[in-house]
Tab-separated table of C-alpha atoms in Angstrom:
chain	number	residue	atom	x	y	z
A	1	MET	CA	-36.482	16.589	-160.592
A	2	TYR	CA	-35.496	18.516	-157.345
A	3	ILE	CA	-31.841	18.554	-158.520
A	4	CYS	CA	-32.955	20.009	-161.982
A	5	ILE	CA	-34.937	22.801	-160.362
A	6	MET	CA	-32.050	23.699	-158.011
A	7	THR	CA	-29.709	23.754	-161.024
A	8	LEU	CA	-32.075	25.997	-163.059
A	9	LYS	CA	-32.329	28.447	-160.009
A	10	GLY	CA	-28.618	28.401	-159.648
A	11	THR	CA	-28.200	29.177	-163.307
A	12	LYS	CA	-30.553	32.045	-163.104
A	13	MET	CA	-28.818	33.375	-160.074
A	14	ILE	CA	-25.355	33.317	-161.779
A	15	LEU	CA	-26.853	35.002	-164.852
A	16	LEU	CA	-28.376	37.661	-162.646
A	17	MET	CA	-24.978	38.293	-160.891
A	18	LEU	CA	-23.284	38.518	-164.260
A	19	GLY	CA	-25.816	41.064	-165.450
A	20	VAL	CA	-25.296	43.230	-162.312
A	21	ALA	CA	-21.479	43.066	-162.744
A	22	CYS	CA	-21.758	44.126	-166.434
A	23	VAL	CA	-24.010	47.067	-165.608
A	24	ALA	CA	-21.550	48.094	-162.833
A	25	VAL	CA	-18.694	48.058	-165.291
A	26	LEU	CA	-20.604	50.082	-167.835
A	27	ILE	CA	-21.471	52.672	-165.169
A	28	LEU	CA	-17.820	52.842	-164.015
A	29	SER	CA	-16.671	53.129	-167.665
A	30	TYR	CA	-19.110	55.972	-168.266
A	31	LYS	CA	-17.294	57.952	-165.544
A	32	TYR	CA	-14.141	57.924	-167.756
A	33	ILE	CA	-15.754	58.754	-171.046
A	34	SER	CA	-14.950	62.318	-172.057
A	35	THR	CA	-17.066	64.675	-174.219
A	36	GLU	CA	-15.057	63.525	-177.174
A	37	ASP	CA	-16.128	59.899	-176.397
A	38	LEU	CA	-19.802	60.893	-176.571
A	39	GLN	CA	-19.063	62.225	-180.068
A	40	GLY	CA	-17.635	58.836	-181.051
A	41	ASN	CA	-13.975	59.845	-181.345
A	42	SER	CA	-12.036	57.922	-178.669
A	43	LEU	CA	-14.300	55.702	-176.747
A	44	SER	CA	-12.229	52.542	-177.062
A	45	VAL	CA	-9.071	54.401	-175.737
A	46	GLN	CA	-10.814	55.866	-172.746
A	47	THR	CA	-12.508	52.718	-171.619
A	48	LYS	CA	-9.172	50.954	-171.593
A	49	ASN	CA	-8.045	53.307	-168.786
A	50	LEU	CA	-10.465	51.844	-166.313
A	51	PRO	CA	-8.563	48.552	-165.646
A	52	GLN	CA	-5.346	50.485	-165.744
A	53	LEU	CA	-6.529	53.000	-163.111
A	54	MET	CA	-7.657	50.146	-160.939
A	55	MET	CA	-4.303	48.451	-161.282
A	56	ASP	CA	-2.478	51.744	-160.524
A	57	ARG	CA	-4.525	52.221	-157.318
A	58	GLN	CA	-3.915	48.616	-156.262
A	59	GLY	CA	-0.247	48.971	-157.042
A	60	SER	CA	0.023	52.157	-154.808
A	61	LEU	CA	-1.562	50.344	-151.894
A	62	GLU	CA	0.804	47.326	-152.470
A	63	LYS	CA	3.743	49.814	-152.246
A	64	PHE	CA	2.727	50.960	-148.717
A	65	LYS	CA	2.143	47.260	-147.718
A	66	GLU	CA	5.616	46.287	-148.902
A	67	ARG	CA	7.247	49.144	-146.884
A	68	GLN	CA	5.295	48.125	-143.812
A	69	THR	CA	6.417	44.437	-144.289
A	70	HIS	CA	9.982	45.480	-144.879
A	71	LEU	CA	9.870	47.581	-141.606
A	72	LEU	CA	8.383	44.854	-139.379
A	73	GLU	CA	10.932	42.316	-140.736
A	74	ASN	CA	13.759	44.660	-139.657
A	75	CYS	CA	12.309	45.628	-136.210
A	76	HIS	CA	13.921	44.216	-133.092
A	77	PRO	CA	11.774	42.845	-130.307
A	78	SER	CA	10.565	45.768	-128.339
A	79	THR	CA	8.413	46.563	-125.273
A	80	ASN	CA	4.708	47.320	-125.348
A	81	LEU	CA	3.945	50.739	-126.676
A	82	GLU	CA	2.124	51.929	-123.438
A	83	LYS	CA	5.246	50.756	-121.398
A	84	ASN	CA	7.690	52.716	-123.588
A	85	PRO	CA	8.942	55.631	-121.545
A	86	LYS	CA	9.425	57.644	-124.771
A	87	PHE	CA	5.794	57.372	-125.816
A	88	GLU	CA	4.659	60.226	-123.573
A	89	TYR	CA	7.051	62.641	-125.170
A	90	VAL	CA	6.422	61.305	-128.679
A	91	LYS	CA	2.735	61.576	-128.622
A	92	LYS	CA	2.925	65.206	-127.357
A	93	ARG	CA	5.681	66.348	-129.619
A	94	PHE	CA	5.517	64.489	-132.908
A	95	LEU	CA	2.012	62.915	-133.402
A	96	LEU	CA	-0.205	65.512	-134.977
A	97	TYR	CA	-3.865	64.489	-134.777
A	98	ASP	CA	-7.006	65.628	-136.549
A	99	SER	CA	-9.940	64.138	-134.536
A	100	LYS	CA	-12.602	64.993	-137.178
A	101	SER	CA	-11.002	62.754	-139.863
A	102	ASN	CA	-9.325	60.461	-137.242
A	103	PHE	CA	-5.982	61.018	-138.870
A	104	VAL	CA	-2.628	60.846	-137.106
A	105	PHE	CA	0.660	61.995	-138.722
A	106	CYS	CA	4.093	61.570	-137.317
A	107	MET	CA	6.070	64.705	-137.859
A	108	VAL	CA	9.850	64.287	-138.432
A	109	GLN	CA	12.007	67.426	-138.739
A	110	LYS	CA	13.618	67.819	-142.226
A	111	ILE	CA	11.151	65.455	-143.881
A	112	GLY	CA	8.474	67.781	-145.269
A	113	CYS	CA	7.737	68.985	-141.768
A	114	THR	CA	6.772	72.544	-142.899
A	115	PHE	CA	4.436	71.190	-145.536
A	116	TRP	CA	2.546	69.025	-143.139
A	117	ARG	CA	2.301	71.720	-140.416
A	118	ARG	CA	0.896	74.088	-143.036
A	119	LEU	CA	-1.776	71.410	-143.843
A	120	PHE	CA	-2.849	71.020	-140.188
A	121	HIS	CA	-2.732	74.767	-139.845
A	122	SER	CA	-5.184	75.088	-142.721
A	123	LEU	CA	-7.680	72.801	-140.923
A	124	LYS	CA	-7.924	75.596	-138.313
A	125	TYR	CA	-8.201	78.487	-140.686
A	126	LYS	CA	-10.474	77.614	-143.555
A	127	ALA	CA	-10.102	80.957	-145.343
A	128	ILE	CA	-6.554	80.274	-146.466
A	129	SER	CA	-6.428	80.521	-150.262
A	130	ASP	CA	-2.976	78.945	-150.795
A	131	VAL	CA	-1.239	76.907	-148.152
A	132	TYR	CA	2.250	77.857	-149.518
A	133	THR	CA	1.485	81.486	-148.573
A	134	ILE	CA	1.335	80.483	-144.929
A	135	ASN	CA	4.436	81.892	-143.048
A	136	PRO	CA	6.690	78.787	-142.230
A	137	LYS	CA	7.915	80.523	-139.049
A	138	LYS	CA	4.319	80.930	-137.916
A	139	VAL	CA	3.450	77.289	-138.246
A	140	HIS	CA	6.573	76.136	-136.445
A	141	THR	CA	5.796	78.168	-133.395
A	142	GLU	CA	2.021	77.587	-133.076
A	143	ASN	CA	0.574	74.773	-131.070
A	144	LEU	CA	-1.055	72.322	-133.454
A	145	PRO	CA	-3.316	69.528	-132.135
A	146	THR	CA	-1.459	66.413	-131.152
A	147	LEU	CA	-2.150	63.247	-129.058
A	148	GLY	CA	-0.559	64.951	-126.167
A	149	HIS	CA	-3.852	65.824	-124.421
A	150	LEU	CA	-4.770	62.151	-124.224
A	151	ASN	CA	-3.498	59.802	-121.671
A	152	ILE	CA	-1.387	56.861	-122.760
A	153	THR	CA	-4.292	54.370	-122.916
A	154	GLU	CA	-6.538	56.719	-124.820
A	155	ALA	CA	-3.693	57.632	-127.283
A	156	SER	CA	-3.010	53.990	-127.872
A	157	ARG	CA	-6.652	53.365	-128.636
A	158	VAL	CA	-6.651	56.199	-131.133
A	159	LEU	CA	-3.558	54.815	-132.894
A	160	ARG	CA	-5.273	51.495	-133.208
A	161	SER	CA	-8.393	52.910	-134.954
A	162	ALA	CA	-7.006	55.915	-136.885
A	163	ASN	CA	-5.428	56.265	-140.286
A	164	THR	CA	-1.715	56.843	-139.503
A	165	ALA	CA	1.035	58.039	-141.730
A	166	MET	CA	4.790	59.053	-141.501
A	167	PHE	CA	7.391	60.120	-143.977
A	168	VAL	CA	10.991	59.019	-144.190
A	169	ARG	CA	14.146	60.198	-146.058
A	170	ASP	CA	17.601	59.030	-146.891
A	171	PRO	CA	19.323	59.546	-143.556
A	172	TYR	CA	22.479	60.845	-145.161
A	173	GLU	CA	20.518	63.512	-147.076
A	174	ARG	CA	18.477	64.493	-143.981
A	175	ILE	CA	21.583	65.294	-141.891
A	176	PHE	CA	23.100	67.290	-144.770
A	177	SER	CA	19.845	69.314	-145.088
A	178	ALA	CA	19.668	69.899	-141.289
A	179	TYR	CA	23.291	71.108	-141.253
A	180	LEU	CA	22.529	73.768	-143.951
A	181	ASP	CA	19.376	75.024	-142.211
A	182	LYS	CA	20.618	75.004	-138.631
A	183	LEU	CA	24.396	75.520	-138.646
A	184	TYR	CA	25.502	76.854	-141.964
A	185	VAL	CA	22.971	79.545	-142.895
A	186	ILE	CA	22.697	82.435	-140.409
A	187	ASN	CA	20.676	80.915	-137.615
A	188	LEU	CA	21.365	82.672	-134.328
A	189	TYR	CA	19.594	80.135	-132.080
A	190	TYR	CA	21.448	77.172	-133.342
A	191	MET	CA	24.792	78.873	-133.551
A	192	GLU	CA	24.454	79.928	-129.888
A	193	HIS	CA	22.950	76.670	-128.512
A	194	LEU	CA	24.686	74.059	-130.697
A	195	GLY	CA	27.403	75.630	-132.665
A	196	ARG	CA	29.240	77.037	-129.612
A	197	HIS	CA	29.039	73.680	-127.916
A	198	ILE	CA	30.481	71.848	-130.904
A	199	VAL	CA	33.462	74.199	-131.334
A	200	LYS	CA	34.466	73.554	-127.804
A	201	SER	CA	35.788	70.224	-128.931
A	202	ARG	CA	38.436	71.786	-131.143
A	203	LYS	CA	41.991	71.654	-129.925
A	204	LYS	CA	42.467	75.398	-130.202
A	205	PRO	CA	39.155	77.166	-130.874
A	206	THR	CA	39.444	80.930	-131.407
A	207	ALA	CA	37.745	83.351	-129.145
A	208	VAL	CA	35.384	84.480	-131.963
A	209	SER	CA	34.311	80.846	-132.620
A	210	LEU	CA	33.739	80.230	-128.867
A	211	ARG	CA	31.600	83.395	-128.650
A	212	CYS	CA	29.672	83.023	-131.925
A	213	GLY	CA	29.483	79.249	-132.951
A	214	HIS	CA	29.199	80.463	-136.475
A	215	ASP	CA	31.819	78.345	-138.277
A	216	VAL	CA	30.992	74.752	-137.511
A	217	SER	CA	32.049	72.501	-140.359
A	218	PHE	CA	30.069	69.518	-141.650
A	219	SER	CA	32.694	67.146	-140.574
A	220	GLU	CA	32.546	68.594	-136.968
A	221	LEU	CA	28.783	68.101	-136.866
A	222	ILE	CA	29.184	64.450	-137.947
A	223	ARG	CA	31.780	63.853	-135.274
A	224	TYR	CA	29.599	65.438	-132.698
A	225	LEU	CA	26.703	63.145	-133.617
A	226	VAL	CA	28.950	60.084	-133.440
A	227	GLU	CA	30.136	61.060	-129.989
A	228	GLN	CA	26.638	61.908	-128.704
A	229	LYS	CA	25.535	58.341	-129.765
A	230	ARG	CA	28.585	56.784	-128.124
A	231	LYS	CA	27.875	58.646	-124.849
A	232	ARG	CA	24.132	58.094	-125.248
A	233	GLN	CA	23.467	61.799	-124.742
A	234	TYR	CA	20.781	64.101	-126.101
A	235	VAL	CA	20.648	65.049	-129.844
A	236	ASP	CA	18.508	67.779	-131.204
A	237	GLU	CA	15.436	66.407	-133.057
A	238	HIS	CA	16.533	67.852	-136.369
A	239	PHE	CA	19.511	65.571	-136.286
A	240	SER	CA	18.253	62.625	-134.194
A	241	PRO	CA	17.368	59.360	-135.984
A	242	ILE	CA	13.910	59.133	-137.658
A	243	HIS	CA	12.759	56.054	-135.744
A	244	THR	CA	13.174	57.951	-132.357
A	245	HIS	CA	10.417	60.381	-133.479
A	246	CYS	CA	7.761	57.870	-134.651
A	247	LEU	CA	8.488	54.581	-132.816
A	248	PRO	CA	7.613	52.614	-136.015
A	249	CYS	CA	8.331	49.219	-134.471
A	250	GLN	CA	5.600	49.859	-131.916
A	251	ILE	CA	3.109	52.016	-133.783
A	252	LYS	CA	1.697	50.469	-136.922
A	253	TYR	CA	1.641	53.142	-139.648
A	254	ASN	CA	-0.873	52.566	-142.492
A	255	PHE	CA	1.205	54.787	-144.723
A	256	THR	CA	4.960	55.221	-144.830
A	257	GLY	CA	5.736	57.861	-147.405
A	258	LYS	CA	9.203	58.713	-148.782
A	259	MET	CA	10.617	62.030	-149.482
A	260	GLU	CA	11.989	60.697	-152.803
A	261	SER	CA	8.402	60.104	-154.048
A	262	PHE	CA	6.761	62.890	-152.031
A	263	ASP	CA	4.110	64.223	-154.453
A	264	GLU	CA	2.963	60.768	-155.378
A	265	ASP	CA	2.807	59.435	-151.803
A	266	VAL	CA	1.002	62.572	-150.357
A	267	SER	CA	-1.565	62.329	-153.197
A	268	GLU	CA	-2.244	58.655	-152.471
A	269	ILE	CA	-2.525	59.132	-148.695
A	270	MET	CA	-4.992	62.034	-149.095
A	271	THR	CA	-7.008	60.005	-151.692
A	272	LYS	CA	-7.194	57.054	-149.379
A	273	THR	CA	-7.964	58.878	-146.148
A	274	GLY	CA	-10.058	61.718	-147.539
A	275	ILE	CA	-8.103	64.201	-145.366
A	276	PHE	CA	-7.280	67.679	-146.641
A	277	GLN	CA	-9.525	67.174	-149.732
A	278	ASN	CA	-11.147	70.530	-149.203
A	279	VAL	CA	-7.827	72.452	-148.652
A	280	SER	CA	-7.675	75.107	-151.297
A	281	GLY	CA	-4.459	76.063	-153.009
A	282	LEU	CA	-2.930	72.617	-152.519
A	283	MET	CA	-0.339	71.910	-155.253
A	284	SER	CA	2.480	69.550	-155.743
A	285	ARG	CA	5.933	70.280	-154.556
A	286	LYS	CA	7.192	70.320	-158.153
A	287	SER	CA	4.656	72.939	-159.162
A	288	SER	CA	5.502	74.946	-156.036
A	289	ILE	CA	9.294	74.845	-156.365
A	290	ALA	CA	9.468	78.357	-157.872
A	291	LYS	CA	7.569	79.753	-154.849
A	292	GLU	CA	9.794	77.794	-152.511
A	293	ILE	CA	12.968	79.087	-154.154
A	294	ASN	CA	11.689	82.657	-154.145
A	295	SER	CA	10.572	82.393	-150.449
A	296	SER	CA	13.841	80.740	-149.298
A	297	ILE	CA	16.023	83.327	-151.168
A	298	TYR	CA	14.199	86.253	-149.745
A	299	THR	CA	13.977	84.806	-146.201
A	300	ASN	CA	17.679	83.822	-145.928
A	301	ILE	CA	18.887	87.097	-147.289
A	302	LEU	CA	16.562	89.178	-145.099
A	303	ASP	CA	17.449	87.066	-141.984
A	304	ALA	CA	21.084	87.863	-142.559
A	305	PHE	CA	20.388	91.478	-142.814
A	306	ASN	CA	18.109	91.610	-139.771
A	307	ASN	CA	20.748	89.775	-137.625
A	308	ARG	CA	23.580	91.944	-138.708
A	309	ASN	CA	23.991	93.701	-135.323
A	310	ASN	CA	24.243	90.364	-133.437
A	311	MET	CA	26.544	88.874	-136.166
A	312	LEU	CA	28.816	91.747	-136.929
A	313	PRO	CA	31.220	90.744	-134.073
A	314	CYS	CA	31.496	87.318	-135.793
A	315	MET	CA	31.188	88.191	-139.586
A	316	THR	CA	31.120	91.147	-141.947
A	317	MET	CA	27.868	91.928	-143.815
A	318	ASN	CA	29.447	90.699	-147.039
A	319	GLU	CA	30.584	87.495	-145.383
A	320	MET	CA	26.952	86.977	-144.193
A	321	TYR	CA	25.669	87.452	-147.717
A	322	GLY	CA	28.349	85.114	-148.975
A	323	ARG	CA	27.159	82.434	-146.486
A	324	VAL	CA	23.584	82.827	-147.711
A	325	TRP	CA	24.682	82.673	-151.306
A	326	THR	CA	26.603	79.411	-150.687
A	327	THR	CA	23.657	77.999	-148.735
A	328	LEU	CA	21.299	78.643	-151.677
A	329	GLN	CA	23.846	76.922	-153.968
A	330	LEU	CA	24.183	73.819	-151.649
A	331	ARG	CA	20.378	73.553	-151.488
A	332	GLY	CA	20.309	73.518	-155.311
A	333	PHE	CA	18.541	76.891	-155.810
A	334	LEU	CA	21.552	78.472	-157.532
A	335	ASN	CA	24.204	77.242	-159.941
A	336	PRO	CA	27.181	76.198	-157.666
A	337	ASP	CA	29.655	77.679	-160.122
A	338	LEU	CA	28.158	81.102	-160.076
A	339	PRO	CA	29.991	83.573	-158.019
A	340	MET	CA	28.175	85.997	-155.674
A	341	PRO	CA	27.886	89.658	-157.004
A	342	ASP	CA	31.091	91.404	-156.405
A	343	SER	CA	30.655	94.675	-154.615
A	344	PRO	CA	32.051	96.188	-151.283
A	345	HIS	CA	28.522	97.588	-150.694
A	346	LEU	CA	26.127	94.805	-151.243
A	347	THR	CA	22.498	95.386	-150.300
A	348	VAL	CA	19.556	93.023	-149.683
A	349	ASP	CA	18.024	94.198	-152.996
A	350	MET	CA	21.168	93.541	-155.028
A	351	VAL	CA	21.725	90.031	-153.587
A	352	TYR	CA	18.017	89.110	-153.975
A	353	ARG	CA	17.713	90.266	-157.610
A	354	GLU	CA	20.929	88.471	-158.653
A	355	ALA	CA	19.815	85.237	-156.921
A	356	ILE	CA	16.339	85.320	-158.438
A	357	LYS	CA	17.678	86.023	-161.874
A	358	ASN	CA	20.080	83.085	-161.729
A	359	SER	CA	17.774	80.532	-160.056
A	360	ASP	CA	16.757	77.543	-162.150
A	361	PRO	CA	13.915	75.365	-160.819
A	362	SER	CA	14.611	72.636	-163.372
A	363	ARG	CA	18.100	71.902	-162.026
A	364	VAL	CA	17.428	71.994	-158.288
A	365	SER	CA	17.964	68.190	-157.840
A	366	GLU	CA	21.056	68.157	-159.876
A	367	TYR	CA	22.637	71.077	-158.145
A	368	LYS	CA	21.631	69.876	-154.667
A	369	HIS	CA	23.170	66.453	-155.325
A	370	ARG	CA	26.532	68.100	-156.260
A	371	GLY	CA	26.411	70.062	-153.002
A	372	LEU	CA	25.583	66.837	-150.992
A	373	VAL	CA	28.535	64.919	-152.648
A	374	LYS	CA	30.911	67.796	-152.084
A	375	MET	CA	30.000	68.101	-148.445
A	376	TYR	CA	30.442	64.447	-147.586
A	377	LYS	CA	33.808	64.478	-149.283
A	378	THR	CA	35.053	66.740	-146.462
A	379	VAL	CA	34.494	63.932	-143.966
A	380	ASP	CA	37.415	61.555	-143.426
A	381	ARG	CA	36.867	57.850	-144.195
A	382	GLN	CA	37.110	56.576	-140.597
A	383	LEU	CA	34.622	59.122	-139.331
A	384	LEU	CA	32.249	58.216	-142.181
A	385	LEU	CA	32.335	54.541	-141.104
A	386	GLN	CA	31.458	55.559	-137.567
A	387	PHE	CA	28.627	57.798	-138.854
A	388	ARG	CA	27.286	54.867	-140.786
A	389	GLU	CA	26.438	53.202	-137.397
A	390	TYR	CA	24.652	56.374	-136.421
A	391	VAL	CA	22.181	56.079	-139.400
A	392	LEU	CA	22.278	52.350	-139.765
A	393	LEU	CA	18.977	51.419	-137.990
A	394	ASP	CA	17.095	54.031	-140.017
A	395	CYS	CA	18.580	52.684	-143.257
A	396	GLN	CA	17.578	49.143	-142.300
A	397	LEU	CA	14.140	49.985	-141.233
A	398	PHE	CA	13.168	52.132	-144.093
A	399	GLY	CA	15.095	50.455	-146.920
A	400	TYR	CA	17.928	52.842	-147.707
A	401	ASN	CA	21.391	51.974	-148.672
A	402	ASP	CA	23.607	52.390	-145.518
A	403	ARG	CA	26.732	52.659	-147.749
A	404	PRO	CA	25.486	54.993	-150.543
A	405	PRO	CA	27.826	55.430	-153.506
A	406	TYR	CA	27.814	59.223	-153.231
A	407	VAL	CA	29.224	58.877	-149.669
A	408	PHE	CA	31.480	55.712	-149.908
A	409	SER	CA	32.598	56.326	-153.452
A	410	ASP	CA	35.797	54.302	-152.976
A	411	ASP	CA	33.912	51.080	-152.001
């Protein structure tokens, strides 16, 4: 008798639980019913989306877990984070921190760095209507909140409790991008501080090259990086390996996004963490590409013009415009087969109008890849094999091919 009563109670409990579950499913399903559904037009189609949405969300989380697992499997035994002498610099320089949402982001130059700095900037200035209107130079010079104000023990504690994220990128593409922005386009600071240093390694550098540092080839940069690694000497953070910025074998990142799936990964991180949900004017990189092209074209051309007095001992004005034009082609903003306007008296307005007229946002990836392949073909085979060692650990940790076909095409 006792057993029968218990069984009856158990059965009622199970039925009650099933009833609650059914109600929950109906409520959740209702969230995905459109106005048309209420009119009886497409209810069956819409309710089918619920399990698919749940599967998509689960799949996105699995993607981050798989990346974390892959990373840990390729990490070498390392010292405790708090005993790592690099941690003090890393937490101050690269680990952006929003205390209100308890979110830490590891910033790596040439991997969406400007985008993330704009987002952290927007947390300070709520009135911003569009994050893409924020001057990139401004966000790169202002002091954004990092873990630098905390001592090592406190910073370690935050990292254990916070949501943490970093982004990675194909190391070969990242170095190519850094070369264009720092040594190929007109960039006085890097030409003076890095370009002049690199050209000293030439057998017979010209006086102009030694004075200006304006004509460093991509192959020369690759050789310089290989030599710096061999001698264990400092490398500027735009060219230094990704893992040296974020210490991923010692800091556990909840989210490791990839540049190749930037929009998707950013969206999923924001949804999961709840950070930046109230930032207005936030759009995908794809939808903002026209703005980025317009801004880059204008900024690069204007920078060349504004630096004309400093650069004229090194290059003519038309040569500077030509360098800008080629940079825009290599970045994928312009057709690589399109010649620059032919005039002995080019102006900022003339170059800008021609560049805007001939830009094609739909072909940026295609044109950029052509430029990438073309640039790596200028590097001899032996040097490429040495450079592979320079990027090898990043490739292993983050799941990239250390011998990509577009670089090692003869393999």
